[in-house]
Short mmCIF file of C-alpha atoms in Angstrom, two decimals:
data_model
loop_
_atom_site.label_atom_id
_atom_site.label_comp_id
_atom_site.label_asym_id
_atom_site.label_seq_id
_atom_site.Cartn_x
_atom_site.Cartn_y
_atom_site.Cartn_z
CA GLY A 1 76.00 166.55 -198.82
CA ALA A 2 74.54 168.05 -195.72
CA VAL A 3 75.66 166.72 -192.37
CA VAL A 4 73.33 165.99 -189.50
CA SER A 5 74.84 165.26 -186.12
CA GLN A 6 72.89 163.38 -183.50
CA HIS A 7 74.03 163.02 -179.92
CA PRO A 8 74.42 160.83 -177.97
CA SER A 9 74.97 157.72 -180.06
CA TRP A 10 73.85 155.54 -177.22
CA VAL A 11 72.54 156.06 -173.73
CA ILE A 12 71.52 153.87 -170.84
CA CYS A 13 69.22 155.35 -168.24
CA LYS A 14 67.27 154.22 -165.24
CA SER A 15 63.55 153.76 -165.40
CA GLY A 16 61.74 156.94 -164.42
CA THR A 17 64.45 159.35 -165.53
CA SER A 18 64.42 161.61 -168.58
CA VAL A 19 66.79 161.53 -171.51
CA LYS A 20 67.50 164.28 -174.03
CA ILE A 21 68.65 163.56 -177.58
CA GLU A 22 70.05 166.36 -179.73
CA CYS A 23 69.92 166.71 -183.49
CA ARG A 24 72.01 169.37 -185.20
CA SER A 25 72.23 170.38 -188.82
CA LEU A 26 75.87 171.35 -189.26
CA ASP A 27 75.99 173.14 -192.60
CA PHE A 28 72.50 174.31 -193.40
CA GLN A 29 69.45 175.78 -191.72
CA ALA A 30 66.68 173.31 -191.09
CA THR A 31 63.26 174.80 -190.48
CA THR A 32 61.87 171.30 -190.29
CA MET A 33 63.32 168.22 -188.65
CA PHE A 34 61.80 164.79 -188.28
CA TRP A 35 62.07 162.29 -185.44
CA TYR A 36 61.80 158.57 -186.07
CA ARG A 37 61.76 155.48 -183.95
CA GLN A 38 63.02 152.18 -185.28
CA PHE A 39 62.48 148.77 -183.74
CA PRO A 40 64.85 145.90 -184.60
CA LYS A 41 64.50 144.66 -188.16
CA GLN A 42 61.69 147.12 -188.85
CA SER A 43 61.25 150.28 -190.82
CA LEU A 44 61.47 153.83 -189.54
CA MET A 45 58.33 155.02 -187.81
CA LEU A 46 57.76 158.76 -187.90
CA MET A 47 57.07 160.09 -184.43
CA ALA A 48 56.83 163.81 -185.02
CA THR A 49 57.70 166.71 -187.27
CA SER A 50 59.66 169.44 -185.53
CA ASN A 51 59.16 172.99 -186.76
CA GLU A 52 61.49 175.82 -185.79
CA GLY A 53 59.79 178.32 -183.54
CA SER A 54 56.50 176.47 -183.26
CA LYS A 55 55.00 173.36 -181.74
CA ALA A 56 55.86 169.96 -183.12
CA THR A 57 53.32 167.94 -185.04
CA TYR A 58 52.96 164.46 -183.59
CA GLU A 59 51.87 161.36 -185.45
CA GLN A 60 48.80 159.53 -184.27
CA GLY A 61 49.48 157.35 -181.27
CA VAL A 62 52.63 159.18 -180.16
CA GLU A 63 52.38 160.61 -176.65
CA LYS A 64 53.19 164.31 -176.74
CA ASP A 65 53.87 164.49 -173.01
CA LYS A 66 56.27 161.57 -173.09
CA PHE A 67 58.25 162.63 -176.15
CA LEU A 68 58.91 166.34 -175.81
CA ILE A 69 60.31 168.05 -178.87
CA ASN A 70 61.92 171.47 -178.91
CA HIS A 71 63.15 173.18 -182.06
CA ALA A 72 64.46 176.45 -180.72
CA SER A 73 66.87 177.29 -183.51
CA LEU A 74 67.36 176.59 -187.20
CA THR A 75 70.15 174.15 -186.44
CA LEU A 76 69.01 172.32 -183.33
CA SER A 77 66.08 170.12 -182.40
CA THR A 78 65.88 168.06 -179.24
CA LEU A 79 63.81 165.05 -178.28
CA THR A 80 63.33 164.42 -174.57
CA VAL A 81 61.99 161.07 -173.46
CA THR A 82 60.36 161.83 -170.13
CA SER A 83 59.91 159.33 -167.33
CA ALA A 84 61.47 156.66 -169.49
CA HIS A 85 60.41 153.04 -169.11
CA PRO A 86 61.89 149.85 -170.56
CA GLU A 87 59.31 149.86 -173.36
CA ASP A 88 60.80 153.17 -174.55
CA SER A 89 64.05 151.37 -175.32
CA SER A 90 64.59 151.75 -179.03
CA PHE A 91 66.67 153.34 -181.77
CA TYR A 92 65.78 156.98 -182.40
CA ILE A 93 66.79 158.80 -185.59
CA CYS A 94 66.47 162.43 -186.57
CA SER A 95 66.35 163.79 -190.08
CA CYS A 96 66.58 167.16 -191.77
CA ARG A 97 65.11 167.77 -195.16
CA GLY A 98 67.10 169.45 -197.86
CA PHE A 99 65.63 170.74 -201.08
CA THR A 100 64.92 167.27 -202.37
CA GLU A 101 66.45 164.61 -200.18
CA ALA A 102 66.52 163.97 -196.44
CA PHE A 103 69.68 163.76 -194.37
CA PHE A 104 69.81 161.56 -191.32
CA GLY A 105 71.61 161.65 -188.03
CA GLN A 106 73.62 158.67 -186.84
CA GLY A 107 70.82 157.59 -184.53
CA THR A 108 70.63 157.10 -180.77
CA ARG A 109 70.23 153.74 -179.12
CA LEU A 110 68.28 154.22 -175.91
CA THR A 111 68.24 151.48 -173.31
CA VAL A 112 66.09 151.94 -170.23
CA VAL A 113 66.92 149.65 -167.33
CA ALA B 1 47.24 158.27 -198.17
CA GLN B 2 50.41 157.31 -199.90
CA THR B 3 51.81 153.84 -199.28
CA VAL B 4 55.06 152.14 -200.20
CA THR B 5 55.31 148.36 -200.49
CA GLN B 6 58.43 146.24 -200.47
CA SER B 7 57.18 142.71 -200.78
CA GLN B 8 60.50 140.90 -200.40
CA PRO B 9 61.76 140.97 -196.81
CA GLU B 10 65.10 139.39 -197.65
CA MET B 11 67.29 138.67 -200.65
CA SER B 12 70.76 137.37 -201.21
CA VAL B 13 73.22 137.78 -204.05
CA GLN B 14 76.64 136.48 -204.90
CA GLU B 15 79.46 138.97 -204.94
CA ALA B 16 79.93 140.53 -208.41
CA GLU B 17 76.43 139.48 -209.48
CA THR B 18 73.41 141.69 -210.13
CA VAL B 19 70.35 141.93 -207.94
CA THR B 20 67.07 143.82 -208.29
CA LEU B 21 65.05 145.06 -205.36
CA SER B 22 61.37 145.73 -205.97
CA CYS B 23 59.18 148.52 -204.70
CA THR B 24 55.66 149.62 -205.54
CA TYR B 25 53.81 152.64 -204.28
CA ASP B 26 50.36 154.10 -204.33
CA THR B 27 49.59 157.76 -204.85
CA SER B 28 47.13 159.99 -206.61
CA GLU B 29 49.75 162.71 -207.10
CA SER B 30 51.39 163.32 -210.46
CA ASP B 31 54.54 164.91 -209.10
CA TYR B 32 56.63 163.37 -206.34
CA TYR B 33 60.04 162.04 -205.42
CA LEU B 34 61.13 158.45 -204.92
CA PHE B 35 64.21 157.32 -203.04
CA TRP B 36 66.20 154.28 -202.14
CA TYR B 37 67.99 154.49 -198.81
CA LYS B 38 70.53 152.03 -197.49
CA GLN B 39 70.97 151.24 -193.80
CA PRO B 40 74.13 149.21 -193.10
CA PRO B 41 74.82 147.59 -189.73
CA SER B 42 76.00 150.96 -188.43
CA ARG B 43 72.34 152.02 -188.86
CA GLN B 44 73.28 155.28 -190.57
CA MET B 45 70.72 155.99 -193.27
CA ILE B 46 72.45 156.64 -196.59
CA LEU B 47 70.80 157.89 -199.75
CA VAL B 48 71.47 155.51 -202.63
CA ILE B 49 69.51 157.10 -205.44
CA ARG B 50 66.72 159.58 -206.12
CA GLN B 51 64.13 159.81 -208.89
CA GLU B 52 61.88 162.74 -209.73
CA ALA B 53 58.54 161.57 -211.05
CA TYR B 54 58.46 164.18 -213.82
CA LYS B 55 61.66 162.79 -215.30
CA GLN B 56 61.18 159.93 -217.72
CA GLN B 57 64.83 158.98 -217.67
CA ASN B 58 65.76 156.42 -215.04
CA ALA B 59 68.26 157.63 -212.46
CA THR B 60 71.70 156.05 -212.30
CA GLU B 61 74.46 156.35 -209.74
CA ASN B 62 77.50 154.25 -210.60
CA ARG B 63 76.52 150.62 -209.92
CA PHE B 64 73.02 151.56 -208.84
CA SER B 65 70.18 152.20 -211.25
CA VAL B 66 66.42 152.29 -211.07
CA ASN B 67 63.61 151.10 -213.28
CA PHE B 68 60.89 153.69 -212.79
CA GLN B 69 57.53 152.74 -214.25
CA LYS B 70 55.22 155.61 -213.42
CA ALA B 71 52.05 154.12 -214.83
CA ALA B 72 52.62 150.88 -212.97
CA LYS B 73 53.77 152.78 -209.86
CA SER B 74 56.85 150.64 -209.68
CA PHE B 75 60.34 151.72 -208.62
CA SER B 76 62.91 148.92 -208.57
CA LEU B 77 66.58 149.24 -207.70
CA LYS B 78 69.24 147.32 -209.61
CA ILE B 79 72.63 146.79 -208.02
CA SER B 80 75.28 145.67 -210.48
CA ASP B 81 78.58 144.05 -209.59
CA SER B 82 77.44 143.53 -206.00
CA GLN B 83 80.04 144.13 -203.33
CA LEU B 84 80.25 142.94 -199.75
CA GLY B 85 79.71 146.52 -198.62
CA ASP B 86 76.31 146.53 -200.28
CA ALA B 87 74.97 144.25 -197.58
CA ALA B 88 72.40 146.29 -195.70
CA MET B 89 68.74 147.02 -195.20
CA TYR B 90 67.31 148.87 -198.17
CA PHE B 91 64.30 151.13 -197.83
CA CYS B 92 62.20 152.51 -200.63
CA ALA B 93 60.64 155.89 -199.83
CA TYR B 94 58.19 158.36 -201.34
CA ARG B 95 57.71 162.05 -200.80
CA ARG B 96 55.50 164.73 -202.25
CA PRO B 97 57.27 167.91 -203.30
CA THR B 98 56.62 170.97 -201.17
CA GLN B 99 58.16 174.41 -200.95
CA GLY B 100 57.96 174.53 -197.19
CA GLY B 101 60.09 171.49 -196.60
CA SER B 102 57.76 169.90 -194.11
CA GLU B 103 56.54 167.03 -196.23
CA LYS B 104 57.42 163.72 -194.67
CA LEU B 105 58.95 160.62 -196.20
CA VAL B 106 56.82 157.51 -196.46
CA PHE B 107 58.96 154.41 -196.08
CA GLY B 108 58.48 150.84 -197.13
CA LYS B 109 59.10 148.06 -194.63
CA GLY B 110 62.59 147.49 -195.90
CA MET B 111 64.49 144.57 -197.37
CA LYS B 112 67.58 142.90 -195.99
CA LEU B 113 70.22 142.25 -198.65
CA THR B 114 72.93 139.69 -198.00
CA VAL B 115 75.98 139.54 -200.25
CA ASN B 116 77.72 136.18 -200.32
CA PRO B 117 81.46 136.05 -201.06
#
């Protein structure tokens, strides 16, 4: 199956700084990627749909200026958490959609101190 | 809007026994995909099984099989001969088919499966 690589696996940052998370599709071109946030013991919450070469589509309630998404190529999408605060601490997962099923990155655990 | 419901937050099963995880969904579409994903402690999402709504035959993947009841909008997962490695969170998910690839997955809340030795 397709491989999706997400980096970093974990990151600790100071409050007020920005953090960039990368999501790469390694063996196929992904015109669409999805970004999720997952709180402990909860389901995946879709944050935004990333479209190559165009603006991302954000879900209701997700701050566009805080969670910047860039999908500059068919194999790379990035999520930047700007001016991070402790409440942004969470597990972030990216996903690429194949013809029928979705493939997920390993996830990134973000801790803001 | 489509919704996916997993009413059992937790279940446990003895090793080598069989367990069934339930899932119901709501949609007005006639064609769609249904999935079961597994999330072990590593938190990597892994596809367990997929079912196309237009197929009447229930999908099977080794020890994993589904009972797809389209009229009842039910999609349960049966795990046979449970193994310790099956312990994980299991998510039921729905998606409409699209050619553009931008259609999102709708997830249920998940169910934690414990396998007892």
